[in-house]
mmCIF file of C-alpha atoms in Angstrom:
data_model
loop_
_atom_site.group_PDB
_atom_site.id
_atom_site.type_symbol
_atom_site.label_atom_id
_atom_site.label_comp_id
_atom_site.label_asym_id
_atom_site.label_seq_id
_atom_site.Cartn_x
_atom_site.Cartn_y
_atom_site.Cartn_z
ATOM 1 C CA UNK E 2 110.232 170.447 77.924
ATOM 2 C CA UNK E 3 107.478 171.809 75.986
ATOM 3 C CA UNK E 4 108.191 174.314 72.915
ATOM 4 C CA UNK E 5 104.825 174.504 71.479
ATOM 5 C CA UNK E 6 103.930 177.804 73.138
ATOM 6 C CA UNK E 7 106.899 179.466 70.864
ATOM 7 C CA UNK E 8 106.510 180.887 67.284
ATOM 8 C CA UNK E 9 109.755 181.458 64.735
ATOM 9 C CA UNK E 10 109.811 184.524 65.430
ATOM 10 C CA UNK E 11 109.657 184.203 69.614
ATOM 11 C CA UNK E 12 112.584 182.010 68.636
ATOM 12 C CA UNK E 13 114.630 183.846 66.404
ATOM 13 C CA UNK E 14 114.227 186.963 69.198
ATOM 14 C CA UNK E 15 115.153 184.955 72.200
ATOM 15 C CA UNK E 16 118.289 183.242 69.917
ATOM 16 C CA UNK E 17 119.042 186.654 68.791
ATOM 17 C CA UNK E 18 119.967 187.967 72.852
ATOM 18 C CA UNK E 19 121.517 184.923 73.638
ATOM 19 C CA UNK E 20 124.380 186.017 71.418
ATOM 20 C CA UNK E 21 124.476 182.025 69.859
ATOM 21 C CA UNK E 22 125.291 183.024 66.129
ATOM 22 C CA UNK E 23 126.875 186.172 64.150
ATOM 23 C CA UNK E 24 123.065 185.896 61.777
ATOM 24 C CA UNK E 25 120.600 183.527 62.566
ATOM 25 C CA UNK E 26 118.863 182.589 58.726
ATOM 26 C CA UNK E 27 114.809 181.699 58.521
ATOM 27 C CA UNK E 28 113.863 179.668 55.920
ATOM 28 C CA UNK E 29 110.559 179.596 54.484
ATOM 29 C CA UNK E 30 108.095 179.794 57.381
ATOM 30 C CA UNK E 31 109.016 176.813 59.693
ATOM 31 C CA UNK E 32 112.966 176.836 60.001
ATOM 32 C CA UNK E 33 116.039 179.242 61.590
ATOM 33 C CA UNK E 34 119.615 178.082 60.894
ATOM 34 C CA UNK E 35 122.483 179.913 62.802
ATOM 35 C CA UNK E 36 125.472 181.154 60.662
ATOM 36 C CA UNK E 37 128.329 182.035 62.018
ATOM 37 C CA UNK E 38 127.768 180.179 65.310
ATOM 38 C CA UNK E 39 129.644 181.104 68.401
ATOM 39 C CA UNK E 40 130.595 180.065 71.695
ATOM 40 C CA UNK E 41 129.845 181.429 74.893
ATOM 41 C CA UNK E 42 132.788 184.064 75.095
ATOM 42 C CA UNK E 43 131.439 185.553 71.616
ATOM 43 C CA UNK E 44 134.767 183.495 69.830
ATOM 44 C CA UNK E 45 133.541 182.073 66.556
ATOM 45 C CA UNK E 46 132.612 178.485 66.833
ATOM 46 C CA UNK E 47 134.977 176.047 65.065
ATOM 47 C CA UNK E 48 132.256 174.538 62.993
ATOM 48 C CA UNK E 49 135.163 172.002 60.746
ATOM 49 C CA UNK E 50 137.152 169.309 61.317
ATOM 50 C CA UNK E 51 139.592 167.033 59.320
ATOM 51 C CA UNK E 52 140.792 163.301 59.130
ATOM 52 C CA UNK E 53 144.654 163.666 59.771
ATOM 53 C CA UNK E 54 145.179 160.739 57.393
ATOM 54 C CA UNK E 55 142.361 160.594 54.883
ATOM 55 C CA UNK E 56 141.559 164.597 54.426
ATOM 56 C CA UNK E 57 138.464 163.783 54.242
ATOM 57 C CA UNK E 58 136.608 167.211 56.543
ATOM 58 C CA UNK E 59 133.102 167.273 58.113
ATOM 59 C CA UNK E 60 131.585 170.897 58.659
ATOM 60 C CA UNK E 61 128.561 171.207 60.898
ATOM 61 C CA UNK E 62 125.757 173.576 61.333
ATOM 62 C CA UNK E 63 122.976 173.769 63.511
ATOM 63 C CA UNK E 64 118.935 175.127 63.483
ATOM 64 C CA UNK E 65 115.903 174.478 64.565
ATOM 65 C CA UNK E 66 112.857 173.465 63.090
ATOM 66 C CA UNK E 67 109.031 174.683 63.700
ATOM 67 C CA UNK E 68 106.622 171.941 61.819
ATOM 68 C CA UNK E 69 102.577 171.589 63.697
ATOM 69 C CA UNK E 70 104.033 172.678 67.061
ATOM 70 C CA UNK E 71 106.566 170.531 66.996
ATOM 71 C CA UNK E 72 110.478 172.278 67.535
ATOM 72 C CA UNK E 73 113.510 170.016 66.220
ATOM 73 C CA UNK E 74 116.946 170.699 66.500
ATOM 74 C CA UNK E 75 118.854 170.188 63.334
ATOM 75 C CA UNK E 76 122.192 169.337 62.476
ATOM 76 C CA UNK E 77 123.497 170.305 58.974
ATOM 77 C CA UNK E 78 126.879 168.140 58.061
ATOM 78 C CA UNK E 79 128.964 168.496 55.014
ATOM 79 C CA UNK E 80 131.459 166.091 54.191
ATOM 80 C CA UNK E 81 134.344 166.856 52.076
ATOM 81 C CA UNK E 82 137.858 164.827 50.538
ATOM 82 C CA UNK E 83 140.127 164.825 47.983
ATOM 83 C CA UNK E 84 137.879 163.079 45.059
ATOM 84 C CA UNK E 85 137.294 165.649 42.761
ATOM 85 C CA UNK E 86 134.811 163.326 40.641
ATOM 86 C CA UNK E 87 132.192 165.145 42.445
ATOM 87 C CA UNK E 88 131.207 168.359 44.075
ATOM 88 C CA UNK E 89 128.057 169.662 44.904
ATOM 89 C CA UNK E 90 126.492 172.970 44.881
ATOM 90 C CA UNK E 91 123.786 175.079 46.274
ATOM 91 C CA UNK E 92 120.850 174.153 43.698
ATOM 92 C CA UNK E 93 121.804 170.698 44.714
ATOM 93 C CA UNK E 94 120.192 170.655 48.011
ATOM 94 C CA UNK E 95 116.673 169.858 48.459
ATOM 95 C CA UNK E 96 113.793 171.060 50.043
ATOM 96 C CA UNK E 97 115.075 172.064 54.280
ATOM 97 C CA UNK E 98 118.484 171.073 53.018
ATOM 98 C CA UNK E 99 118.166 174.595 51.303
ATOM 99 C CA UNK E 100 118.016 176.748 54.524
ATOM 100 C CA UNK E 101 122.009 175.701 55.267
ATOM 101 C CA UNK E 102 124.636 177.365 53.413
ATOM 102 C CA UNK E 103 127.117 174.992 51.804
ATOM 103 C CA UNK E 104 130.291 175.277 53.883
ATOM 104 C CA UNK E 105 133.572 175.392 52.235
ATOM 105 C CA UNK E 106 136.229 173.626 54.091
ATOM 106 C CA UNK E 107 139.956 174.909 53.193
ATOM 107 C CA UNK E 108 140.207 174.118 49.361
ATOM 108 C CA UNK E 109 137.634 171.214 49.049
ATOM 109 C CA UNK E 110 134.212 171.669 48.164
ATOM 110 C CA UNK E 111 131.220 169.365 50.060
ATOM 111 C CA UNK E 112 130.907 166.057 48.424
ATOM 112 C CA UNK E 113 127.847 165.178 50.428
ATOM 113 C CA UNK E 114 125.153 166.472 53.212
ATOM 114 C CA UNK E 115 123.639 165.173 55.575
ATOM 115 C CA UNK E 116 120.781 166.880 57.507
ATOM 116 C CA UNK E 117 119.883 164.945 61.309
ATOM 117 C CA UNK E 118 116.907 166.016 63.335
ATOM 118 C CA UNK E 119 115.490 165.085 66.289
ATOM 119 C CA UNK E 120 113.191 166.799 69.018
ATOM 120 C CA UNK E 121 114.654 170.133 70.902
ATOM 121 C CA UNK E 122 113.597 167.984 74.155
ATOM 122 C CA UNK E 123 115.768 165.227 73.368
ATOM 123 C CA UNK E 124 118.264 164.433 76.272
ATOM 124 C CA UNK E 125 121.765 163.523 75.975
ATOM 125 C CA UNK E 126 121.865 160.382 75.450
ATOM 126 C CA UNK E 127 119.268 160.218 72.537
ATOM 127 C CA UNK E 128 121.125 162.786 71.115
ATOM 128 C CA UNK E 129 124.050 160.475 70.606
ATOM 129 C CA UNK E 130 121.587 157.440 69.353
ATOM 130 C CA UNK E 131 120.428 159.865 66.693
ATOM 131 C CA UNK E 132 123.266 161.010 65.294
ATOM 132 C CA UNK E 133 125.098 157.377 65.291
ATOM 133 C CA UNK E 134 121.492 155.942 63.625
ATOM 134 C CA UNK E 135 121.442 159.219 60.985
ATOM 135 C CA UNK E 136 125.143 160.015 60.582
ATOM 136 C CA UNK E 137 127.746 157.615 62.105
ATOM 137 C CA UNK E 138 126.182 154.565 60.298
ATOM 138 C CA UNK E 139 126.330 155.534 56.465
ATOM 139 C CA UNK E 140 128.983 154.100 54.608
ATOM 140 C CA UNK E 141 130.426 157.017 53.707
ATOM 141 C CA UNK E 142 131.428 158.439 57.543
ATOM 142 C CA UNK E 143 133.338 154.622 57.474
ATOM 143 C CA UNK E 144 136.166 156.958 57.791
ATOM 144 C CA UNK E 145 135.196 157.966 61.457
ATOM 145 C CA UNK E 146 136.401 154.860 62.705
ATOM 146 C CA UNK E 147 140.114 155.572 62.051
ATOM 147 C CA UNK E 148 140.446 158.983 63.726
ATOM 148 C CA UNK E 149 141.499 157.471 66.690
ATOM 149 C CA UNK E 150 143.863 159.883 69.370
ATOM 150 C CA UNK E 151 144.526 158.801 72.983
ATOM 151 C CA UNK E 152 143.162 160.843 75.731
ATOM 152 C CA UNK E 153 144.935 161.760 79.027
ATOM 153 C CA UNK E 154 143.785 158.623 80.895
ATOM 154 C CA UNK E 155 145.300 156.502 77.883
ATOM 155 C CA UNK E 156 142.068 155.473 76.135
ATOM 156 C CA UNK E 157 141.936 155.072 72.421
ATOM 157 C CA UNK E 158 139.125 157.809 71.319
ATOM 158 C CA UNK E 159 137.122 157.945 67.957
ATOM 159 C CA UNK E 160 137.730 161.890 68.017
ATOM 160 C CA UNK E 161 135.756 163.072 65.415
ATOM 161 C CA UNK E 162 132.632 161.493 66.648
ATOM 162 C CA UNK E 163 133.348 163.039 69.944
ATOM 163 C CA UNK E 164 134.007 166.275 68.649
ATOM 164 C CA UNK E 165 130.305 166.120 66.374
ATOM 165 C CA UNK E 166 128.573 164.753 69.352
ATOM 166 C CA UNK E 167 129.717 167.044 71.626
ATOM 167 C CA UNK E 168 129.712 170.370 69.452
ATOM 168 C CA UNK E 169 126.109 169.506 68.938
ATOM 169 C CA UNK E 170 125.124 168.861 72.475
ATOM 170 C CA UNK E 171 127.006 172.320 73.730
ATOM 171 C CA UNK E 172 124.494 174.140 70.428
ATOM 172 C CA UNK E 173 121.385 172.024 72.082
ATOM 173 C CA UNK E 174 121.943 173.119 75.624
ATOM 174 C CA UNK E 175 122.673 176.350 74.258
ATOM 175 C CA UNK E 176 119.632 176.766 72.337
ATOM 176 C CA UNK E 177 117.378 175.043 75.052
ATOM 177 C CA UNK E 178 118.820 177.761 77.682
ATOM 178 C CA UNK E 179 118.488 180.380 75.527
ATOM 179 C CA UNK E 180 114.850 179.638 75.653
ATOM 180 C CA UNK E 181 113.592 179.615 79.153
#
């Protein structure tokens, strides 16, 4: 699907009527990053989750990126635990990483970020490749592996990767429908 006949601002308009955020952010001249994201009834979007055994709480965000025609969808992940030997703030974040607010899960403030792209266009299943290649691989989301819940047919489930991959497929499809 080709994107290069938008601008940001075609983009932020078309975003805008879809109803897909509370405020939809533009950074510098290339980037929009929905706050406040919500799901198709207008209900907020719940944007957190948390480890039932380690604490340790991812938060997502999504945008999209306008760089020489090209439009990316990006996914904006903080990771928070318990540690308190480090916690990062705003002036941390470089360069894109600046356009997403750091969220605050319940009392713990991010210990890391993580910020995936990949093309608008992308289809399901690269989707998934992306984020296990730019997310799910990194030492420190080791902790994905354990959040395991059984699902109605009785299969074991890494839930937490579920839950990322699917919250940012429903944004993508979202976003892509928003813009035909």
């Amino acid at each position: 699907m080709p994107y290069s006949h938008y601008t940001l601002e075609t983009l932020k308009s078309l975003i805008e009527a879809a109803g897909l955020a509370g405020y939809i952010y533009q950074h510098s001249s290339h980037m929009l990053v929905l706050q406040e994201a919500l799901n198709d009834d207008g209900s907020p979007l719940n944007n957190f989750i948390q480890h039932e055994l380690s604490a340790d709480q991812i938060g997502l965000q999504f945008g999209l990126r306008l760089l020489d025609n090209k439009l990316e969808f990006l996914i904006g992940v903080t990771h928070s635990n318990q540690d308190r030997g480090y916690e990062i703030g705003a002036g941390n974040l470089k360069a894109d990483q600046r356009a997403f607010n750091l969220l605050y899960a319940f009392y713990n403030f991010p210990k890391a970020f993580y910020l995936i792209h990949f093309p608008l266009a992308a289809n399901s299943t690269q989707l998934e490749e992306e984020i296990e290649k730019q997310l799910f691989q990194l030492e420190s989301m080791g902790f994905l592996d354990t959040a395991i819940k059984t699902n109605p047919m009785g299969e074991q489930v890494k839930w937490m990767k579920t839950f990322i991959v699917q919250a940012a497929l429903d944004i993508k499809v979202r976003i892509q429908t928003s813009l035909l």
